[in-house]
CSV table of C-alpha atoms and ligand atoms in Angstrom, one decimal:
chain,number,residue,atom,x,y,z
A,29,MET,CA,-4.3,2.6,16.0
A,30,THR,CA,-6.1,3.9,12.9
A,31,LEU,CA,-5.4,2.7,9.4
A,32,THR,CA,-6.2,5.2,6.7
A,33,VAL,CA,-6.2,4.2,3.1
A,34,VAL,CA,-6.2,7.2,0.8
A,35,GLU,CA,-8.7,6.2,-1.8
A,36,HIS,CA,-8.6,9.4,-3.7
A,37,PRO,CA,-8.8,8.7,-7.5
A,38,LEU,CA,-5.6,10.8,-8.2
A,39,VAL,CA,-3.7,8.7,-5.6
A,40,GLN,CA,-5.0,5.4,-7.1
A,41,HIS,CA,-4.2,6.5,-10.6
A,42,LYS,CA,-0.6,7.5,-9.8
A,43,LEU,CA,-0.1,4.3,-7.8
A,44,THR,CA,-1.2,2.2,-10.7
A,45,LEU,CA,1.4,3.9,-12.9
A,46,MET,CA,4.0,3.3,-10.3
A,47,ARG,CA,3.2,-0.4,-10.0
A,48,ASP,CA,3.5,-0.9,-13.8
A,49,LYS,CA,6.9,-2.4,-14.4
A,50,ALA,CA,7.1,-0.5,-17.7
A,51,THR,CA,7.3,2.8,-15.8
A,52,PRO,CA,10.9,4.0,-16.0
A,53,THR,CA,12.9,5.4,-13.0
A,54,ASN,CA,12.5,9.1,-13.9
A,55,GLN,CA,8.7,8.8,-14.1
A,56,PHE,CA,8.5,6.6,-11.0
A,57,ARG,CA,10.3,9.3,-9.0
A,58,GLN,CA,8.1,12.1,-10.4
A,59,LEU,CA,5.0,10.1,-9.5
A,60,LEU,CA,6.3,9.3,-6.0
A,61,ARG,CA,6.8,13.0,-5.5
A,62,GLU,CA,3.3,13.8,-6.6
A,63,ILE,CA,1.7,11.0,-4.6
A,64,SER,CA,3.6,11.9,-1.5
A,65,HIS,CA,2.0,15.4,-1.5
A,66,LEU,CA,-1.4,13.8,-1.6
A,67,ILE,CA,-0.8,11.3,1.2
A,68,ALA,CA,1.1,13.8,3.3
A,69,TYR,CA,-2.1,15.9,3.1
A,70,GLU,CA,-3.9,13.0,4.8
A,71,VAL,CA,-1.3,12.2,7.4
A,72,THR,CA,-1.3,15.8,8.6
A,73,ARG,CA,-5.1,16.2,8.7
A,74,ASP,CA,-5.2,16.2,12.6
A,75,LEU,CA,-2.2,18.4,13.3
A,76,PRO,CA,-3.0,20.9,16.1
A,77,THR,CA,-3.6,24.5,15.2
A,78,GLU,CA,-3.7,27.7,17.2
A,79,TYR,CA,-4.9,31.2,16.4
A,80,ARG,CA,-2.6,34.1,15.6
A,81,SER,CA,-3.5,37.7,15.3
A,82,ILE,CA,-2.7,39.0,11.8
A,83,GLU,CA,-3.8,42.0,9.7
A,84,THR,CA,-5.1,41.3,6.2
A,85,PRO,CA,-5.1,44.4,3.9
A,86,MET,CA,-8.7,44.8,5.0
A,87,MET,CA,-8.8,44.3,8.8
A,88,GLU,CA,-7.4,42.4,11.8
A,89,MET,CA,-8.3,38.8,12.3
A,90,LYS,CA,-7.3,35.8,14.3
A,91,ALA,CA,-6.2,33.1,11.9
A,92,PRO,CA,-5.1,29.4,12.4
A,93,VAL,CA,-1.5,28.3,12.1
A,94,LEU,CA,0.2,25.0,13.1
A,95,ALA,CA,0.8,24.8,16.8
A,96,GLY,CA,3.7,23.5,18.8
A,97,LYS,CA,7.2,22.6,18.0
A,98,LYS,CA,8.1,21.9,14.3
A,99,LEU,CA,7.2,18.4,13.4
A,100,ALA,CA,9.8,15.8,12.8
A,101,LEU,CA,9.9,13.9,9.5
A,102,ILE,CA,11.9,10.7,9.8
A,103,SER,CA,13.0,8.9,6.7
A,104,ILE,CA,13.6,5.2,7.0
A,105,LEU,CA,16.6,4.8,4.6
A,106,ARG,CA,16.9,4.4,1.8
A,107,ALA,CA,13.5,4.2,0.2
A,108,GLY,CA,12.0,6.7,2.7
A,109,ASN,CA,14.0,9.5,1.0
A,110,GLY,CA,11.7,9.3,-2.0
A,111,LEU,CA,8.7,10.0,0.1
A,112,LEU,CA,10.5,12.5,2.3
A,113,ASP,CA,11.2,14.9,-0.6
A,114,GLY,CA,7.6,15.3,-1.5
A,115,VAL,CA,6.4,15.6,2.1
A,116,LEU,CA,9.0,18.2,2.8
A,117,GLU,CA,7.7,20.3,-0.1
A,118,LEU,CA,4.4,20.4,1.7
A,119,ILE,CA,5.8,21.0,5.2
A,120,PRO,CA,9.1,22.9,4.5
A,121,SER,CA,9.7,24.0,8.1
A,122,ALA,CA,9.7,20.4,9.4
A,123,ARG,CA,12.8,19.0,11.1
A,124,VAL,CA,14.3,15.9,9.4
A,125,GLY,CA,15.8,12.7,10.8
A,126,PHE,CA,17.1,9.5,9.3
A,127,VAL,CA,17.0,5.9,10.5
A,128,GLY,CA,19.3,3.6,8.5
A,129,LEU,CA,18.2,0.0,8.5
A,130,TYR,CA,18.9,-2.7,6.0
A,131,ARG,CA,17.1,-5.9,5.7
A,132,ASP,CA,19.2,-9.0,6.0
A,133,GLU,CA,17.9,-10.9,3.0
A,134,GLU,CA,18.2,-14.3,4.7
A,135,THR,CA,16.6,-13.6,8.1
A,136,LEU,CA,14.5,-10.6,6.8
A,137,GLN,CA,15.5,-9.0,10.1
A,138,PRO,CA,16.5,-5.2,10.2
A,139,VAL,CA,20.1,-4.3,11.0
A,140,GLN,CA,20.7,-0.6,12.1
A,141,TYR,CA,23.6,1.3,10.5
A,142,TYR,CA,22.5,5.0,11.0
A,143,PHE,CA,20.4,7.0,13.4
A,144,LYS,CA,20.2,10.8,13.6
A,145,VAL,CA,17.0,12.6,14.6
A,146,PRO,CA,16.1,16.2,15.7
A,147,ASP,CA,16.2,17.1,19.4
A,148,ASN,CA,13.2,17.3,21.7
A,149,MET,CA,11.5,14.4,20.0
A,150,SER,CA,9.1,14.0,22.9
A,151,GLU,CA,7.6,17.5,22.1
A,152,ARG,CA,7.1,16.9,18.4
A,153,VAL,CA,4.6,15.2,16.2
A,154,VAL,CA,6.8,12.6,14.4
A,155,ILE,CA,6.0,11.3,10.9
A,156,ALA,CA,8.0,8.3,9.9
A,157,VAL,CA,8.1,7.6,6.2
A,158,ASP,CA,8.9,4.4,4.3
A,159,PRO,CA,7.1,3.5,1.1
A,160,MET,CA,6.7,-0.2,1.8
A,161,LEU,CA,5.2,-1.7,5.0
A,162,ALA,CA,6.0,-5.3,4.1
A,163,THR,CA,7.0,-7.7,7.0
A,164,GLY,CA,6.9,-4.7,9.3
A,165,ASN,CA,10.2,-5.8,10.8
A,166,SER,CA,12.2,-2.7,9.8
A,167,SER,CA,9.3,-0.3,10.4
A,168,VAL,CA,8.7,-1.6,13.9
A,169,ALA,CA,12.5,-1.5,14.6
A,170,ALA,CA,12.6,2.1,13.4
A,171,ILE,CA,9.6,3.1,15.6
A,172,ASP,CA,11.4,1.3,18.6
A,173,LEU,CA,14.4,3.5,18.0
A,174,LEU,CA,12.2,6.7,17.7
A,175,LYS,CA,10.5,5.8,21.0
A,176,GLN,CA,13.9,5.3,22.7
A,177,ALA,CA,14.7,8.8,21.5
A,178,GLY,CA,11.6,10.1,23.3
A,179,ALA,CA,9.0,10.2,20.6
A,180,HIS,CA,5.5,9.3,21.6
A,181,ASP,CA,3.2,11.0,19.1
A,182,ILE,CA,4.2,9.0,16.0
A,183,LYS,CA,2.4,8.5,12.6
A,184,PHE,CA,3.6,6.1,9.9
A,185,LEU,CA,3.3,7.1,6.3
A,186,CYS,CA,3.7,4.6,3.5
A,187,LEU,CA,2.6,3.9,-0.1
A,188,LEU,CA,1.8,0.2,0.1
A,189,ALA,CA,1.1,-2.0,3.1
A,190,ALA,CA,0.8,-5.8,3.4
A,191,PRO,CA,-1.7,-7.1,5.9
A,192,GLU,CA,1.2,-8.9,7.7
A,193,GLY,CA,3.0,-5.6,8.2
A,194,ILE,CA,-0.1,-3.8,9.4
A,195,ALA,CA,-0.7,-6.6,11.9
A,196,ARG,CA,2.9,-6.5,13.1
A,197,MET,CA,2.9,-2.8,13.6
A,198,GLN,CA,-0.5,-2.9,15.4
A,199,ASP,CA,0.9,-5.6,17.7
A,200,ALA,CA,4.2,-3.8,18.5
A,201,HIS,CA,3.0,-0.2,18.4
A,202,PRO,CA,-0.8,0.1,18.7
A,203,ASP,CA,-0.5,3.8,19.3
A,204,VAL,CA,1.0,4.5,15.9
A,205,ASP,CA,-1.5,5.5,13.2
A,206,ILE,CA,-0.8,4.3,9.6
A,207,VAL,CA,-1.6,6.2,6.4
A,208,THR,CA,-1.2,4.3,3.2
A,209,ALA,CA,-2.3,4.5,-0.5
A,210,ALA,CA,-3.3,0.8,-0.6
A,211,VAL,CA,-3.3,-2.4,1.3
A,212,ASP,CA,-2.2,-5.3,-0.9
A,213,GLU,CA,-2.9,-9.0,-0.8
A,214,LYS,CA,0.0,-10.6,0.9
A,215,LEU,CA,3.8,-11.1,1.1
A,216,SER,CA,5.8,-13.3,-1.2
A,217,ASP,CA,8.0,-16.0,0.4
A,218,ILE,CA,10.9,-13.6,0.3
A,219,GLY,CA,9.0,-10.8,2.0
A,220,TYR,CA,8.0,-8.7,-1.0
A,221,ILE,CA,4.5,-7.2,-1.2
A,222,LEU,CA,2.2,-8.8,-3.8
A,223,PRO,CA,1.1,-7.5,-6.2
A,224,GLY,CA,3.2,-4.6,-5.0
A,225,LEU,CA,5.6,-2.6,-7.1
A,226,GLY,CA,8.8,-4.4,-6.7
A,227,ASP,CA,11.7,-3.0,-4.7
A,228,ALA,CA,10.8,0.6,-4.1
A,229,GLY,CA,14.5,1.7,-3.6
A,230,ASP,CA,15.6,0.1,-6.8
A,231,ARG,CA,12.6,1.5,-8.7
A,232,MET,CA,13.2,5.1,-7.5
A,233,PHE,CA,17.0,5.1,-7.7
A,234,GLY,CA,17.5,2.9,-10.8
A,235,THR,CA,19.6,0.3,-9.0
A,236,LYS,CA,19.2,-3.4,-9.2
B,10,LIG,N1,10.5,-3.4,0.2
B,10,LIG,C1,10.3,-3.1,-1.1
B,10,LIG,O1,10.9,-2.3,-1.6
B,10,LIG,N2,9.4,-3.8,-1.8
B,10,LIG,C2,8.6,-4.8,-1.2
B,10,LIG,O2,7.8,-5.4,-1.9
B,10,LIG,C3,8.9,-5.1,0.2
B,10,LIG,C4,9.8,-4.4,0.9
């Protein structure tokens, strides 16, 4: 597994604004959209390319294009949708799937309520998106389901990760590379990332 922390100043600046509890929902959403472009750039860095013959107005050339089947973006509901929108703007031809898991607030264990992914998952690069890698329970469960659907080339894209979540993912799915904007200190006793940004879903959708 590789862990990539996107330390670019633009990413860090936007992340700080998102962490600030005074940042309102509309601005939080806009920042999430902007930051997702920047971290999507990083998670797609190693995508395979192939050469295609084209004609520029000047001459023929062989130029690189993305190779293979369209990649699959998988949103882990519901907070994943905030990241998904921005990543899709960067990769508009991607196929999209959804994994619905909610966290039982007492056991902190994930409970599945929805699963719909593109076909031929075994032939696609799969990018699972969820802003918060906290305990890792729901992320690991989502990757379990994606592997059951045939996926084996999977990357995990998040905004914030806790050391506990990274360790859990590394243990359960050592083949899954993680890209994040920051690794925070630890989890709270109810499984929130500290210092974190609060509940990502509530911050982006204005719920409480
Ligand atoms: N999910 C969130 O939205 N925030 C956290 O801090 C942890 C999990």
